[in-house]
Short mmCIF file of C-alpha atoms and ligand atoms in Angstrom, two decimals:
data_model
loop_
_atom_site.label_atom_id
_atom_site.label_comp_id
_atom_site.label_asym_id
_atom_site.label_seq_id
_atom_site.Cartn_x
_atom_site.Cartn_y
_atom_site.Cartn_z
CA MET A 1 107.70 81.36 97.55
CA ARG A 2 104.59 79.24 98.08
CA ALA A 3 101.12 80.95 97.15
CA ARG A 4 97.95 80.44 98.62
CA VAL A 5 94.95 81.53 96.78
CA PHE A 6 91.61 82.22 98.51
CA PRO A 7 88.11 82.81 96.90
CA ASP A 8 87.94 86.28 98.32
CA TYR A 9 89.32 88.99 100.85
CA ASN A 10 87.56 87.60 103.72
CA ALA A 11 88.90 84.04 103.44
CA MET A 12 92.57 85.27 102.63
CA SER A 13 92.20 87.54 105.95
CA ALA A 14 90.90 84.65 107.93
CA ALA A 15 93.58 82.42 107.07
CA ALA A 16 96.33 84.92 107.72
CA ALA A 17 94.84 85.71 111.02
CA ASP A 18 94.96 82.06 111.94
CA VAL A 19 98.46 81.99 111.34
CA VAL A 20 99.04 84.58 113.77
CA ALA A 21 96.85 83.44 116.13
CA ARG A 22 98.25 80.03 115.85
CA ARG A 23 101.79 81.08 116.58
CA SER A 24 100.80 83.48 119.50
CA ASN A 25 99.08 80.35 121.09
CA GLU A 26 102.21 78.32 120.63
CA GLU A 27 104.87 80.98 121.56
CA PRO A 28 102.97 83.67 123.88
CA SER A 29 106.08 85.78 123.62
CA ALA A 30 106.34 85.53 119.94
CA VAL A 31 107.58 88.61 117.82
CA PHE A 32 105.55 89.96 115.08
CA MET A 33 106.33 92.62 112.50
CA LEU A 34 102.86 94.31 111.18
CA PRO A 35 101.88 96.41 108.32
CA THR A 36 99.35 99.27 108.24
CA GLY A 37 97.11 99.93 104.98
CA ILE A 38 93.95 98.81 103.78
CA THR A 39 95.07 94.99 103.15
CA PRO A 40 95.58 94.07 106.81
CA LEU A 41 92.29 95.44 108.09
CA GLY A 42 90.62 92.15 107.75
CA ILE A 43 93.16 90.29 109.69
CA TYR A 44 93.14 92.87 112.53
CA ARG A 45 89.39 92.61 112.59
CA ARG A 46 89.61 88.65 112.77
CA LEU A 47 92.29 88.86 115.39
CA VAL A 48 90.13 91.26 117.69
CA GLU A 49 87.23 88.93 117.08
CA MET A 50 89.21 85.87 118.35
CA HIS A 51 90.63 87.92 121.50
CA ARG A 52 87.07 88.79 122.51
CA SER A 53 85.29 85.79 121.67
CA GLU A 54 87.90 82.97 121.95
CA GLY A 55 90.27 84.46 124.68
CA LEU A 56 93.15 84.89 122.34
CA SER A 57 95.67 86.55 124.28
CA PHE A 58 98.55 88.90 122.96
CA ALA A 59 99.78 89.91 126.69
CA ASN A 60 103.30 88.74 126.05
CA ALA A 61 103.41 89.20 122.37
CA ASN A 62 105.84 91.74 120.83
CA PHE A 63 104.85 93.97 118.27
CA PHE A 64 106.93 96.04 115.68
CA ASN A 65 105.64 98.18 112.97
CA LEU A 66 106.92 98.14 109.61
CA ASP A 67 107.18 101.84 109.16
CA GLU A 68 106.06 105.36 109.95
CA TYR A 69 106.01 108.48 108.27
CA LEU A 70 108.56 110.84 109.11
CA GLY A 71 107.70 114.20 110.64
CA LEU A 72 104.21 113.09 112.06
CA ALA A 73 103.56 113.10 115.72
CA PRO A 74 102.37 109.83 117.19
CA ASP A 75 98.67 111.46 117.71
CA HIS A 76 98.50 112.61 113.90
CA ARG A 77 95.43 110.87 112.63
CA ALA A 78 97.24 109.75 109.53
CA SER A 79 100.16 108.37 111.51
CA TYR A 80 100.71 104.56 111.93
CA HIS A 81 100.77 105.02 115.38
CA VAL A 82 97.19 105.88 115.32
CA TYR A 83 96.21 103.35 113.01
CA MET A 84 97.71 100.38 114.64
CA LYS A 85 96.00 101.73 117.88
CA GLU A 86 92.75 102.18 116.47
CA HIS A 87 92.62 98.75 114.62
CA PHE A 88 94.67 96.49 116.65
CA TYR A 89 96.63 97.46 119.65
CA GLU A 90 94.01 99.05 121.76
CA LEU A 91 91.45 96.47 120.80
CA ILE A 92 93.42 93.58 122.28
CA ASN A 93 95.37 92.99 125.43
CA ALA A 94 98.66 94.08 123.96
CA ASP A 95 101.49 95.27 126.52
CA PRO A 96 102.45 98.74 125.78
CA ALA A 97 105.80 97.87 126.81
CA ARG A 98 106.14 95.46 124.00
CA VAL A 99 104.73 97.39 121.22
CA PHE A 100 107.37 99.26 119.09
CA VAL A 101 106.29 102.02 116.32
CA PRO A 102 109.39 103.90 114.79
CA ASP A 103 109.22 107.39 116.23
CA GLY A 104 108.43 109.81 113.30
CA THR A 105 109.23 112.85 115.43
CA ALA A 106 112.67 111.58 116.52
CA ILE A 107 115.28 114.64 116.78
CA ASP A 108 117.72 112.19 115.30
CA PRO A 109 115.96 109.76 112.73
CA GLU A 110 119.31 107.82 112.13
CA ALA A 111 119.62 107.17 115.71
CA GLU A 112 115.96 106.12 115.96
CA CYS A 113 116.52 103.69 113.23
CA GLU A 114 119.55 102.11 114.89
CA ARG A 115 117.27 102.01 118.15
CA TYR A 116 114.77 100.33 116.21
CA GLU A 117 117.06 97.45 114.86
CA ALA A 118 118.58 97.18 118.56
CA ALA A 119 115.10 96.35 119.93
CA ILE A 120 114.34 93.94 117.27
CA ARG A 121 117.56 92.14 117.87
CA GLU A 122 116.89 92.10 121.34
CA ALA A 123 113.34 90.77 121.22
CA GLY A 124 115.29 87.85 119.59
CA GLY A 125 114.14 88.64 116.05
CA ILE A 126 111.16 88.80 114.15
CA ASP A 127 109.19 85.49 113.90
CA VAL A 128 106.15 86.36 111.81
CA CYS A 129 106.46 89.44 109.47
CA VAL A 130 103.09 90.33 107.82
CA LEU A 131 103.46 92.36 104.57
CA GLY A 132 101.26 94.09 102.11
CA ILE A 133 102.58 95.02 98.51
CA GLY A 134 102.46 98.49 96.90
CA ARG A 135 101.23 98.48 93.15
CA ASN A 136 105.01 99.30 92.65
CA GLY A 137 106.12 96.05 94.66
CA HIS A 138 107.14 97.92 97.57
CA ILE A 139 107.19 96.27 100.94
CA GLY A 140 106.97 98.41 104.04
CA PHE A 141 108.43 101.67 102.52
CA ASN A 142 111.13 100.07 100.61
CA GLU A 143 110.26 101.30 97.18
CA PRO A 144 111.81 99.97 94.01
CA GLY A 145 115.72 100.21 94.02
CA ALA A 146 115.86 99.56 97.79
CA PRO A 147 119.03 97.60 98.50
CA PHE A 148 118.47 93.99 99.67
CA ASP A 149 120.83 94.39 102.36
CA SER A 150 119.43 97.46 103.81
CA ARG A 151 118.27 97.71 107.47
CA THR A 152 115.89 100.11 109.10
CA ARG A 153 116.47 103.61 107.56
CA VAL A 154 115.04 106.95 106.72
CA VAL A 155 113.60 106.51 103.04
CA GLU A 156 112.42 108.92 100.43
CA LEU A 157 108.71 107.86 99.31
CA SER A 158 108.10 107.48 95.70
CA GLU A 159 105.50 109.85 93.87
CA SER A 160 103.17 106.87 93.09
CA THR A 161 103.42 105.84 96.61
CA ARG A 162 102.65 109.54 97.94
CA LYS A 163 99.76 109.73 95.39
CA VAL A 164 98.21 106.34 96.77
CA ASN A 165 98.46 107.45 100.31
CA ALA A 166 97.33 111.19 99.67
CA SER A 167 93.76 110.94 100.68
CA ASP A 168 95.06 110.51 104.26
CA PHE A 169 96.49 113.98 104.25
CA GLU A 170 95.46 117.73 103.43
CA ALA A 171 96.26 118.89 99.94
CA ASP A 172 100.09 118.36 98.96
CA ARG A 173 100.86 117.56 102.56
CA ALA A 174 101.65 113.73 102.15
CA PRO A 175 104.94 113.34 103.85
CA GLU A 176 108.12 112.87 101.62
CA ARG A 177 110.10 110.53 103.75
CA ALA A 178 109.40 107.71 106.07
CA ILE A 179 111.28 105.40 108.55
CA THR A 180 110.98 101.85 107.41
CA ALA A 181 112.18 98.18 108.41
CA GLY A 182 114.79 97.40 105.75
CA MET A 183 114.70 95.07 103.48
CA ALA A 184 117.38 92.75 105.14
CA THR A 185 115.38 93.36 108.42
CA ILE A 186 112.34 91.74 106.75
CA PHE A 187 114.09 88.97 105.16
CA ASP A 188 115.89 87.79 108.62
CA SER A 189 111.94 87.03 109.89
CA LYS A 190 111.75 83.45 110.43
CA SER A 191 108.63 83.49 108.43
CA VAL A 192 106.96 86.02 106.19
CA LEU A 193 103.27 86.44 105.08
CA LEU A 194 102.70 88.51 101.96
CA LEU A 195 99.33 89.63 101.33
CA ALA A 196 97.43 91.19 98.18
CA SER A 197 94.01 91.66 97.59
CA GLY A 198 92.53 93.09 94.55
CA THR A 199 93.07 93.50 90.86
CA ASN A 200 95.01 96.59 91.28
CA LYS A 201 97.66 94.35 93.20
CA ALA A 202 97.71 91.70 90.51
CA GLY A 203 100.40 93.08 88.23
CA ALA A 204 102.92 93.73 91.23
CA VAL A 205 102.16 90.10 92.41
CA ALA A 206 102.61 88.61 89.08
CA ALA A 207 105.90 90.80 88.68
CA ALA A 208 107.42 89.78 92.01
CA VAL A 209 106.50 85.98 91.60
CA GLU A 210 107.40 85.64 87.79
CA ASP A 211 110.09 88.18 86.89
CA ASP A 212 113.47 88.25 87.67
CA VAL A 213 114.53 88.68 91.30
CA SER A 214 115.58 92.29 91.30
CA GLU A 215 115.75 95.19 93.68
CA SER A 216 113.63 97.14 91.29
CA MET A 217 110.98 94.95 92.31
CA PRO A 218 111.36 94.61 96.08
CA ALA A 219 108.98 91.93 96.96
CA SER A 220 111.02 89.57 94.53
CA MET A 221 113.52 89.35 97.18
CA LEU A 222 111.31 86.96 99.15
CA ARG A 223 111.46 84.19 96.55
CA SER A 224 114.57 83.29 98.34
CA HIS A 225 113.26 83.19 101.68
CA PRO A 226 113.06 79.78 103.17
CA ASN A 227 109.50 80.52 104.55
CA ALA A 228 107.70 83.33 102.76
CA VAL A 229 104.24 82.43 101.66
CA LEU A 230 101.71 84.72 99.39
CA PHE A 231 98.40 85.03 100.64
CA LEU A 232 96.05 86.14 97.60
CA ASP A 233 92.62 86.75 96.85
CA GLU A 234 91.46 85.49 93.38
CA ALA A 235 91.90 88.88 92.07
CA ALA A 236 95.21 89.34 93.18
CA ALA A 237 96.16 86.38 91.67
CA SER A 238 94.48 86.90 88.29
CA ASP A 239 97.80 87.79 86.42
CA LEU A 240 99.74 84.91 87.56
CA GLY A 241 100.78 82.02 85.30
CA HIS A 242 99.11 78.47 85.72
CA GLY A 243 102.13 76.96 87.38
CA VAL A 244 101.60 79.38 90.60
CA ALA A 245 97.91 79.79 91.54
CA GLY A 246 95.95 77.11 93.23
P1 PGA B 301 97.41 98.65 101.11
O1 PGA B 301 98.91 99.09 101.06
O2 PGA B 301 97.42 97.37 101.86
O3 PGA B 301 96.94 100.07 101.39
O4 PGA B 301 97.16 98.44 99.46
C1 PGA B 301 99.83 98.12 100.84
C2 PGA B 301 101.21 98.63 100.75
O5 PGA B 301 101.23 99.66 99.96
O6 PGA B 301 102.16 98.27 101.13
#
């Protein structure tokens, strides 16, 4: 897995946004898988700017979200439906018919997961998957121990993830489960951009890149991906050995 290290968060975000924009220009009906969280905010800001000032169009692009909390209605302010609308989909010219986010209120969540996988297949598979990394190495909501051959499914969130995300919820109300694109779903993407910013990600980044490839460190799976690139700011790269950064 190649690592690109940028001086700061803005430079990293601009470079990652360029990859998405380029793909969208080359292939207007490209299929993207996108994350939520703090890390991708800079990419979305930059892409929205490019849409407004440079005419970057997403009219025919297809978007799949990595994950959604189970039990949250699409209009819940902490849902990833709302996050994506507020930060991206409603600020560009996305076609709602080409935007897919798992339904956290599905009566049959397992069927919803199958429907999601089928929609990805029908779209022709993911061209570009953009990911953050959790402090525990999770990608999407694939927590440590997630099988590398897993597909979109219902998962339990780890205590540490619930704690990190707790501020989005009323006391003790952080959901315990989510629907996440699986490890194999992510791995099948033609290209993967794994983004990390800040010293609180440095340990996970170093473990993913330098320790053994193991299901206990989900992001390490990407080391065997033919086209996965790490986008890091200097702080997130600060625990890496000398052979990788640069
Ligand atoms: P963050 O989340 O971007 O908010 O740090 C990343 C993740 O947990 O995958």
